[in-house]
XYZ file of C-alpha atoms in Angstrom:
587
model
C 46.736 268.920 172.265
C 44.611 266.379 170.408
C 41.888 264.516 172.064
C 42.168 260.099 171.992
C 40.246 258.470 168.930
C 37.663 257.920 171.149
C 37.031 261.655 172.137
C 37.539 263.032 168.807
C 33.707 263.775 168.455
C 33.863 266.279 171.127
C 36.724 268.273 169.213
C 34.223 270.207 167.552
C 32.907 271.608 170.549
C 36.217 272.972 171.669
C 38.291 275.647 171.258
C 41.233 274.522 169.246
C 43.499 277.115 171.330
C 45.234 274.842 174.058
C 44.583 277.498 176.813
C 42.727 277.972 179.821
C 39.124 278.377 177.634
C 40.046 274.533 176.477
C 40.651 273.587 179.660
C 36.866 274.959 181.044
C 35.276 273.203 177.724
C 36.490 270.106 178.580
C 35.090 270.439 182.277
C 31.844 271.644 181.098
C 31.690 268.139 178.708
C 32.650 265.961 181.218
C 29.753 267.027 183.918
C 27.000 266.268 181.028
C 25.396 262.777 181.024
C 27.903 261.292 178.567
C 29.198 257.634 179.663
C 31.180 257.581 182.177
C 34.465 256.447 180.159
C 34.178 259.357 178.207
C 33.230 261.746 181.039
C 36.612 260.640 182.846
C 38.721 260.756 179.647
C 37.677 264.657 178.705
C 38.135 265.203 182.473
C 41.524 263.357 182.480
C 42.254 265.561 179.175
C 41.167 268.806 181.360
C 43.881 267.753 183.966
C 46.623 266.987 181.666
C 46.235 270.046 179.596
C 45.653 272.090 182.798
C 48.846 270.597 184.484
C 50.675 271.759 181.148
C 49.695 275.473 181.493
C 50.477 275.531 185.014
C 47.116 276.434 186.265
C 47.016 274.896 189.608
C 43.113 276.476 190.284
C 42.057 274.597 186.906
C 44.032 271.354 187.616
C 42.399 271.029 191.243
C 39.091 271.688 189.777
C 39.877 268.664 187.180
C 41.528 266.281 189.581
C 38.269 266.940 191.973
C 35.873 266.297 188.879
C 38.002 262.995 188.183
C 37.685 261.822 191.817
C 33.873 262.505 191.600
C 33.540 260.007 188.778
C 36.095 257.307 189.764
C 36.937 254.915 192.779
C 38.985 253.301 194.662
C 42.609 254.424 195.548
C 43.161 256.746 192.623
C 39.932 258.858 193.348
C 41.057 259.154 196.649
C 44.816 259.915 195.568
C 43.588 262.256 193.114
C 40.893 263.887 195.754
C 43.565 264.679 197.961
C 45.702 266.050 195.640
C 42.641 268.528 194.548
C 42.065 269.286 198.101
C 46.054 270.539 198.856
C 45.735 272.772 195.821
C 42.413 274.220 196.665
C 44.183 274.902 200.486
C 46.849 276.578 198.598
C 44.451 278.857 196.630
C 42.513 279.479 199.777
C 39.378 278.120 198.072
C 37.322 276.729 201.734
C 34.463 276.016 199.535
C 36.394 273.571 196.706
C 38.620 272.263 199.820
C 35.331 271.351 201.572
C 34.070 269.689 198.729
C 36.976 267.535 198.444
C 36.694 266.420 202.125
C 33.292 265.233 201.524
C 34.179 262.948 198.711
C 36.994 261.714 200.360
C 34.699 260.892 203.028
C 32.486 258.681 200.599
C 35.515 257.163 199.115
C 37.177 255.587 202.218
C 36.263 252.198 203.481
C 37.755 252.110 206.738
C 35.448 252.647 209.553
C 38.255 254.899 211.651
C 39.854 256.460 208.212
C 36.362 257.603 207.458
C 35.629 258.772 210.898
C 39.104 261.138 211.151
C 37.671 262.441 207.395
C 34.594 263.214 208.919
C 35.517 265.188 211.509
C 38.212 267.353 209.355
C 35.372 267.757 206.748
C 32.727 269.093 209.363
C 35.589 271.445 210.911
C 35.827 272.509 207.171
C 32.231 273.218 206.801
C 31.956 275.150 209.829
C 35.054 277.161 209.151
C 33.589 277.962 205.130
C 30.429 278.792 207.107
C 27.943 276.132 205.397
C 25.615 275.070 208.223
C 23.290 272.932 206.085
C 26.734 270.728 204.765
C 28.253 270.765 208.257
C 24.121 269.353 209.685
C 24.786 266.344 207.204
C 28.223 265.528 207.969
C 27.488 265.836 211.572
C 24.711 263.509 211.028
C 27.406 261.158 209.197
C 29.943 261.548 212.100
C 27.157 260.607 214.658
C 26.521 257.401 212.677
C 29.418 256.488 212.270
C 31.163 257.320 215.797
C 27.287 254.807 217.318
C 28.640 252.447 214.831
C 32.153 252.007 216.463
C 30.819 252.222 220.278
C 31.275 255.878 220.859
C 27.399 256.811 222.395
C 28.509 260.153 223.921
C 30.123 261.295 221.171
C 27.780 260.382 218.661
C 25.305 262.027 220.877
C 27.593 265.387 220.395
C 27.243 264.965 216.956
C 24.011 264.206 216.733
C 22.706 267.211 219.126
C 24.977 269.657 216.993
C 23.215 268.618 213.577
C 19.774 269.084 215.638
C 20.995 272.294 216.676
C 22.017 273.670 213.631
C 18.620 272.370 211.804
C 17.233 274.797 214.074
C 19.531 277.576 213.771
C 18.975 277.571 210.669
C 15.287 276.673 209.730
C 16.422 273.709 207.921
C 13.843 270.988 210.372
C 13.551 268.961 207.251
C 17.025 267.619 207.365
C 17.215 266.526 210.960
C 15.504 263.896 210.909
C 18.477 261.506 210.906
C 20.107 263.064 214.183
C 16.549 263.443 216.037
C 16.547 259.614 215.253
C 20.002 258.612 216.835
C 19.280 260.868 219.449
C 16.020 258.986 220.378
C 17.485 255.268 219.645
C 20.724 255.996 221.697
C 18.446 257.308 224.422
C 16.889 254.021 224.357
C 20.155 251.700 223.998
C 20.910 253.294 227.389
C 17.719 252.506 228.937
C 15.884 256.233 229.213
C 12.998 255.742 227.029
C 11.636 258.225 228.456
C 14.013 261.122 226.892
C 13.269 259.098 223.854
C 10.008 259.979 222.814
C 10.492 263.699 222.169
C 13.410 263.380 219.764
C 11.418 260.215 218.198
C 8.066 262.301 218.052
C 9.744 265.176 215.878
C 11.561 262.635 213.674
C 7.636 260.706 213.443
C 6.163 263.975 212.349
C 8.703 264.952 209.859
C 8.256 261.951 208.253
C 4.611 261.080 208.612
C 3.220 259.770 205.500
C 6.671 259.348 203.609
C 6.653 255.507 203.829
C 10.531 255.478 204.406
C 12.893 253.319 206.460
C 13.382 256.782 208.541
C 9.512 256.641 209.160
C 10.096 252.930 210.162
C 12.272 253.681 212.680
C 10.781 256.901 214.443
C 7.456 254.673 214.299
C 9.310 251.687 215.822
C 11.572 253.953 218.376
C 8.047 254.986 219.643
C 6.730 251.637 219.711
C 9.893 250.540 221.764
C 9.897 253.168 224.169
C 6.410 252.823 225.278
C 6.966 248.836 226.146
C 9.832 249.986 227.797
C 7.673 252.360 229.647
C 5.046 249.528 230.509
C 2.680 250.539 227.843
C 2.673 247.319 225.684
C -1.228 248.001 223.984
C -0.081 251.691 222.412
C 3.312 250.121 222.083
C 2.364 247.804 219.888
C 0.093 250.453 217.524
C 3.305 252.038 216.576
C 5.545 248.789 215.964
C 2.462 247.145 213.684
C 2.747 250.763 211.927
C 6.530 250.567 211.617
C 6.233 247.177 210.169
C 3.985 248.393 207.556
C 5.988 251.013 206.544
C 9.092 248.768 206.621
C 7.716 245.912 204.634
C 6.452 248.737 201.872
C 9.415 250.480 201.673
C 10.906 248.653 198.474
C 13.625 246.287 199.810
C 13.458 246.562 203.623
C 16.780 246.817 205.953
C 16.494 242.747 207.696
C 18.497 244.807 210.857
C 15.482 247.136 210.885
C 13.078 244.663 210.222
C 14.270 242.325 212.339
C 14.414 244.781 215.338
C 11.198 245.554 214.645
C 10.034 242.081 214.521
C 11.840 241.308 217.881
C 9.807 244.168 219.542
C 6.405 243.082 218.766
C 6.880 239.389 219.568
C 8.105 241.330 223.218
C 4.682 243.244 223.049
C 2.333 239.597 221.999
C 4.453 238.286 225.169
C 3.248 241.280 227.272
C -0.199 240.788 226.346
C -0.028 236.862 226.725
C -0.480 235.625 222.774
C 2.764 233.395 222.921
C 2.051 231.805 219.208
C 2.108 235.170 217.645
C 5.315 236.164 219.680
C 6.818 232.941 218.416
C 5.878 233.389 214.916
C 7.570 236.774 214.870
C 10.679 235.666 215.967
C 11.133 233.041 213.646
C 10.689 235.022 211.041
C 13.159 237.222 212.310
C 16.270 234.776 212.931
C 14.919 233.613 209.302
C 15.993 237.610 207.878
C 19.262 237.756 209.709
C 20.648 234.321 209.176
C 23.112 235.466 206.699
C 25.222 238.453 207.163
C 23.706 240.027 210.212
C 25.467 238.761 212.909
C 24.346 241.870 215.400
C 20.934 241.314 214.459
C 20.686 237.777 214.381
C 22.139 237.303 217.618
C 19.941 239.536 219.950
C 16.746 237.607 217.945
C 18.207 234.577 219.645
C 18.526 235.631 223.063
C 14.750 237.580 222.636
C 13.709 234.049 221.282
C 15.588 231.968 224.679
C 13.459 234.761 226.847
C 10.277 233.826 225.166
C 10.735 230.035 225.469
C 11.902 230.760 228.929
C 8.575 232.342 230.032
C 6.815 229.776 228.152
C 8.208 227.199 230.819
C 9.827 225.878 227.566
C 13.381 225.425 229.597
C 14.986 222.875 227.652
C 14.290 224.479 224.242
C 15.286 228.174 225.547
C 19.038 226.322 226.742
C 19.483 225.240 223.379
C 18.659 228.099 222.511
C 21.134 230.053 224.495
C 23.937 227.273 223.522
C 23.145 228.344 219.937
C 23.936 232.213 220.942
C 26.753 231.095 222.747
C 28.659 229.023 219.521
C 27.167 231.664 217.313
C 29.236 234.612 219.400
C 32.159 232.899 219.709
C 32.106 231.982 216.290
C 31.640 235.360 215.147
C 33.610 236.860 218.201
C 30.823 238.840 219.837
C 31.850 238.735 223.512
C 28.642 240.742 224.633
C 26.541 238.069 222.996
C 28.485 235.703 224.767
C 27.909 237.602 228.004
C 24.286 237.668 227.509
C 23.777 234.349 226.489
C 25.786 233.042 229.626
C 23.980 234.900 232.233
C 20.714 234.117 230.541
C 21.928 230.508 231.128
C 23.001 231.491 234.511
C 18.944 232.592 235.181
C 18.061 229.104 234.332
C 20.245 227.435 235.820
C 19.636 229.039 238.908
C 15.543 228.748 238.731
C 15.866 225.448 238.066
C 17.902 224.571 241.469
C 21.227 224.088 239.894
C 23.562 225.639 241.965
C 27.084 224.728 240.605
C 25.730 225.398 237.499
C 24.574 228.787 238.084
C 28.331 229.449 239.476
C 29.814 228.176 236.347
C 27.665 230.326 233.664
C 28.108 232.641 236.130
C 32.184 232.695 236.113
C 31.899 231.916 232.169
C 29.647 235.333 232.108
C 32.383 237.495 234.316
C 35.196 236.454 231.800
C 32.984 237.484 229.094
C 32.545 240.782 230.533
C 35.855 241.230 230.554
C 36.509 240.275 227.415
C 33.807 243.044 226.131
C 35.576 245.510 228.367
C 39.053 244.986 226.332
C 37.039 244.617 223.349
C 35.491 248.352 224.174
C 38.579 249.825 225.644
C 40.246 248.627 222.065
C 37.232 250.538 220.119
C 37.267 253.330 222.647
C 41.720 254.168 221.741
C 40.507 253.467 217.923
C 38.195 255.954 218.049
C 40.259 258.537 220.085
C 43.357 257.653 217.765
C 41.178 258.785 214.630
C 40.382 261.782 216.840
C 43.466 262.728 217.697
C 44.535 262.143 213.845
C 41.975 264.515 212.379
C 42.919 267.143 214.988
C 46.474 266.888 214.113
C 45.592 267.291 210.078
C 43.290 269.895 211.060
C 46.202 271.418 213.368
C 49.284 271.264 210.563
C 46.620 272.725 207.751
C 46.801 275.733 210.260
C 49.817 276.021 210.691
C 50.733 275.312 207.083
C 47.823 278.647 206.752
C 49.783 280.752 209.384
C 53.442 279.910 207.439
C 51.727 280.955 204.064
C 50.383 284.354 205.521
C 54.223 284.957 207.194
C 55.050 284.199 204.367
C 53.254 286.829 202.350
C 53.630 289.053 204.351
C 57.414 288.861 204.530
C 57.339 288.616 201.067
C 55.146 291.592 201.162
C 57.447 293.695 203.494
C 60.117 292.775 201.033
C 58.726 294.112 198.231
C 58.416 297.393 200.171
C 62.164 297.551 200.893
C 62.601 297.145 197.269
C 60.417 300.002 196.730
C 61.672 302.052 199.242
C 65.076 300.962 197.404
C 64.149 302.276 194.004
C 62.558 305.602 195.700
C 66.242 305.924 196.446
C 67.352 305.091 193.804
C 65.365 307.922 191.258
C 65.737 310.480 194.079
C 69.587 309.806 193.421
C 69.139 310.395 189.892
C 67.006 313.317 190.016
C 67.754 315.082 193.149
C 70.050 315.014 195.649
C 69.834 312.390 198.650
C 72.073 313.907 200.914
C 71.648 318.044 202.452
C 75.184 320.082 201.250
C 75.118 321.863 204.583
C 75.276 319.286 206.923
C 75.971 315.679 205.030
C 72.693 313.885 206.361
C 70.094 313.153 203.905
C 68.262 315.724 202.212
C 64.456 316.948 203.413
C 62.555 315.965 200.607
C 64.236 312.147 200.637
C 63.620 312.072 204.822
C 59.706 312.842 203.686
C 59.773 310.487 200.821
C 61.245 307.470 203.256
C 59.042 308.791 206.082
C 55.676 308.210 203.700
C 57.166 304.797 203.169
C 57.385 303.696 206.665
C 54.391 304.965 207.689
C 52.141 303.391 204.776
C 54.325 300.052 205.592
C 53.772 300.234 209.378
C 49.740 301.049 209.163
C 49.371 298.071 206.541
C 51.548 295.810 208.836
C 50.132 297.073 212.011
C 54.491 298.059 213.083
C 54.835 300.652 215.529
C 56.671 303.990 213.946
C 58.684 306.756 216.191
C 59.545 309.842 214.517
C 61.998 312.471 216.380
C 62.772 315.883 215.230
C 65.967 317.319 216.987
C 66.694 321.218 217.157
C 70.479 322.232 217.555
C 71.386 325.475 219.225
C 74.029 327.717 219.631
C 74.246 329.528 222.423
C 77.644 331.813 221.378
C 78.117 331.960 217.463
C 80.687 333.882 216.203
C 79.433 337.453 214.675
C 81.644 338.019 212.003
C 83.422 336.028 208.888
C 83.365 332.143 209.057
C 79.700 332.399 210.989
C 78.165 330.553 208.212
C 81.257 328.199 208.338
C 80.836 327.327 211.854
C 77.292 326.647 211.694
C 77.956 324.443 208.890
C 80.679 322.079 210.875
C 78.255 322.125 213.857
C 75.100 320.662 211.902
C 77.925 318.296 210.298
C 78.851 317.199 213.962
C 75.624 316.844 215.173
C 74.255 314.395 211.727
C 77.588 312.508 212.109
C 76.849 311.733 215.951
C 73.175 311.422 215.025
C 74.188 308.899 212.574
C 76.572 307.210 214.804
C 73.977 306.265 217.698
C 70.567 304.835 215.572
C 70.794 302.334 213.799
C 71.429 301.152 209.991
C 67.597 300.942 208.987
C 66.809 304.017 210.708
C 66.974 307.162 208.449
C 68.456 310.927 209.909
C 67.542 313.798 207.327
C 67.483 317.377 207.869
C 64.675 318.900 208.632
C 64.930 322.660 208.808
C 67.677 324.936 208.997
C 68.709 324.168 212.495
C 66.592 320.707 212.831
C 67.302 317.109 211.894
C 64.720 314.283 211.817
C 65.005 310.703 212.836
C 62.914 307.749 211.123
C 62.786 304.506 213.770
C 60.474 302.190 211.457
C 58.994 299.434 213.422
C 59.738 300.991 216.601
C 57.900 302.019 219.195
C 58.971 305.546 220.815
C 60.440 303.253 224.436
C 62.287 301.223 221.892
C 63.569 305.144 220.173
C 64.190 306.616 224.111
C 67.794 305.010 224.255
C 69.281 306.061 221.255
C 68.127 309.717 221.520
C 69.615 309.877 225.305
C 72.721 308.547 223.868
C 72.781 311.545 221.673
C 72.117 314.141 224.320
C 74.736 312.725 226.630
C 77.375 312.764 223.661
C 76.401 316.248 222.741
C 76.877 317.658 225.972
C 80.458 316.465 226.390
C 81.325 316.738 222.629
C 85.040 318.118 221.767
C 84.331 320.765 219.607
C 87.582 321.458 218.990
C 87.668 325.524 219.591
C 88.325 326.966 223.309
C 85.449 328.200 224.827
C 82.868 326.378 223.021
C 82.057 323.749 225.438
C 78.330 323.453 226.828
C 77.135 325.944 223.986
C 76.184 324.073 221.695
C 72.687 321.914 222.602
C 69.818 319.762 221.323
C 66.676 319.370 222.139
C 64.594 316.050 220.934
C 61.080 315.347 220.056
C 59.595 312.271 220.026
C 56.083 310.669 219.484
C 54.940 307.005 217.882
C 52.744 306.069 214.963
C 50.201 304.942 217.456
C 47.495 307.941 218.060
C 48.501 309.837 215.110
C 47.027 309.667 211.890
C 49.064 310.567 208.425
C 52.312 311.723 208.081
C 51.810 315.545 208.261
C 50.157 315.388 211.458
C 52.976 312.668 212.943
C 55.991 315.542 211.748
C 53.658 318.501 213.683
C 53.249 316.146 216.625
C 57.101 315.317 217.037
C 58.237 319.440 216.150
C 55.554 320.468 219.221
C 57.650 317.599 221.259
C 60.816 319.333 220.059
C 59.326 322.864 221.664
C 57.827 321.506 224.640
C 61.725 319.781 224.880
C 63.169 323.200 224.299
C 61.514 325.109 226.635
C 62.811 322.252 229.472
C 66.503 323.446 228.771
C 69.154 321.990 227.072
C 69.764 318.662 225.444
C 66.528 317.126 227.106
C 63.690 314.783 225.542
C 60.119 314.901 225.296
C 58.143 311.797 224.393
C 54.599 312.498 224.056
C 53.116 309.024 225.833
């Protein structure tokens, strides 16, 4: 298989074989810092060529490596194609890997979030902690993104947890810090500061957005607290660290911003407060609406407690257009009650009542709006623990069947065991027409090595005939011989078709029940004693002379064959010494 014309310089460096060496080659080439055209072409060549030796473990390897370097809808195609093939091969490691691409591939907020979850059940099932800590950390963003607090705060404690678990502090610093800002979006600042003071001193002196933010959590939390002098010590730090930190988030700046104009209001400098927020609408005019619109109410609150009433109502009627522009309904919420406030301060009844009835609609337009985000979000739940729930049972089917594939195998074994025996010995005993000892032993090893790989129950009976009246002279031998006949044939007649009956000893049979447990052998073996004791024999006087007695035990305390045949001929005496065609299960 020749490489395109614009490959053929790597042609020396294969192996001109077109096997699975060629296929590893090309891998190897395409993971090396070549451009990227050529690094998906040799990988695209791996894939083909693998696909054409029918090497499913090479081909998922290849479509994974393709998926790494591309986008879009074919790397995600092609990443799900790798990760079927890798669940096939029972590779949790490859499959894993697969899930976490196709987490970085998807664009949909509630796609990505259903990935996410089936890639951290992944990780935790392949037993990767530190992978599982990141894509808990992922699934915590994402899941504050869309609404979900408490289950982002799940996700978020579980990466903190597992950091600790397994001495890997360094890496939480992303949960520690959605712990401590969703503490403070639901107004406990106080459980804030101790997530926000680990995340502060893992990243002291880093000068990163993450520093930013623990800095600026702490800054937040203390104004909430009523502590606007150390507050603002920790926002001015934040905003030195944001503003250094190459090309700074405007949502985190701007946050930031908003905070310390709220601490120059606390401690009465108005001009700086103002400053600060203008500078802050200025960063999220474009393309941050979330941002942009809680500067505008913190700017209407400012004006407001400047006495500035007319300029904080515009204000507020630019956060109202601005929400319903952008359909924001809690912005529009906000901005109405905030109108309501001013209304109602400055003696204006029936307008208070009106901002006030505009402000109840537009709560319950953010209630449909969060009962809509809430199904989303338990829809992409409820997807990724269906996918997660199929993959299982798609696991279970493959192991049944394996197994039954397995157990088939053994019957064809067991078959050609048979089979030789037939060609070199004798199956069946001359003297009585059952099968012969040695082939009762052979299946008997069989069944027992089956059943202990399996985990089957086994019952094993050995039945002694006797005689109580045989004749002393001539035929003796002759008689004896028809008994033992009688006895296989009725034997024969009451177990069933997988079930083996081979003579034992002179005067003994043996019974094979494979994957049966000695209950399920109790019927059959009754059977026999009933049918013995009112058998026809055929000769006057004979009736009630001729007996069995039956031993039975189960593969279940016993261990190897030898010791499961003592175990059932000690059944067959204790059986004999009870009297005549009786049973003894040893339970």
């Amino acid at each position: 298989m020749n490489l395109p014309a614009h490959l053929h310089p790597f042609e020396a460096l294969l192996p001109q074989e077109p096997g699975p060496a060629r296929v590893d080659a090309l891998l190897a080439l395409s993971a090396q810092p070549h451009p990227l055209a050529e690094q998906a072409g040799l990988a695209e060549q791996a894939r083909t060529l693998a696909a054409a030796l029918n090497d499913p473990a090479r081909t998922a390897h290849a479509e994974l490596r393709l998926g790494s370097l591309l986008d879009g809808p074919e790397a995600l195609a092609l990443v799900r194609s790798a990760a079927r093939r890798f669940e096939q091969l029972r590779d949790p490691a490859q499959e894993l890997a697969c899930a976490v691409r196709e987490t970085a591939l998807l664009d949909d907020p509630h796609a990505r979030l259903s990935a996410l979850l089936r890639a951290a059940a992944l990780a935790e099932e392949a037993a990767q902690p530190l992978t599982e800590l990141t894509l808990r950390e992922q699934l915590g963003v994402a899941l504050r993104h869309l609404g979900s607090a408490d289950r982002a705060r799940e996700a978020f404690t579980r990466a903190a947890d597992l950091a600790d678990t397994h001495d890997a502090r360094a890496q939480a610093t992303g949960a520690l810090l959605g712990l401590g800002e969703l503490a403070l979006e639901s107004g406990t600042p106080q459980a804030a500061l101790d997530p926000l003071r680990a995340a502060g001193h893992l990243t002291r002196g880093e000068g990163t957005a993450a520093q930013a933010r623990s800095l600026g959590g702490l800054g937040r939390a203390y104004a909430a607290l009523g502590d606007p002098a150390r507050a603002a010590r920790f926002l001015d730090g934040a905003l030195t660290v944001a503003e250094a930190y190459g090309r700074p988030d405007p949502d985190l700046l701007a946050a930031l911003l908003d905070a310390r104009a709220a601490t120059h209001d606390a401690q009465r400098q108005p001009a700086e407060a103002h400053a600060l927020l203008r500078r802050s609408l200025a960063l999220t005019e474009h393309g941050h609406p979330g941002g942009h619109g809680q500067t505008l109410l913190a700017l209407a609150r400012h004006l407001a407690g400047q006495g500035r009433v007319d300029q904080a109502r515009e204000t507020l009627r630019w956060a109202l257009r601005y929400g319903l522009e952008r359909a924001r309904p809690g912005l529009v919420a906000a901005a109405h009650l905030a109108q309501a406030d001013l209304a109602e301060t400055g003696g204006d009844l029936a307008e208070t009542a009106a901002q006030l009835r505009a402000w109840a609609a537009a709560l319950e337009e953010q209630r449909r709006h969060d009962t809509a985000r809430a199904a989303q979000v338990q829809e992409a739940v409820r997807a990724a623990q269906e996918a997660l729930a199929c993959r299982e049972a798609r696991r279970d089917t493959l192991l049944l069947l394996e197994g039954t594939v397995q157990d088939a195998s053994t019957r064809l074994a067991a078959m050609q065991v048979m089979l030789e025996r037939w060609r070199s010995t004798s199956m069946l005993d001359t003297g009585s027409g059952a099968h012969s000892r040695s082939f009762g032993l052979e299946i008997l090893a069989l069944h027992f090595n089956r059943c202990v790989r399996l985990r089957a129950p086994l019952a094993l009976a050995i039945v002694g005939v006797e005689v109580q009246a045989p004749p002393t002279d001539g035929p003796a031998d002759l008689f004896l011989s028809n008994v033992l006949s009688a006895v296989a044939r009725v034997l024969e007649g009451q177990v069933r078709a997988m079930d083996t009956v081979a003579r034992f000893d002179r005067f003994k049979f043996m019974v094979i029940f494979p994957e049966t447990s000695p209950d399920g052998a109790v019927h059959p073996l009754e059977r026999v004693t009933d049918q013995i004791r009112t058998y026809d024999w055929g000769v006057p006087g004979l009736a009630g002379t001729v007996s069995v007695a039956v031993g039975l035990v189960g593969r279940g305390f016993v261990q190897g064959v030898n010791l499961l045949i003592d175990a059932a001929d000690a059944e067959h005496y204790r059986a004999r010494r009870q009297g005549p065609n009786t049973l003894s299960v040893a339970r």
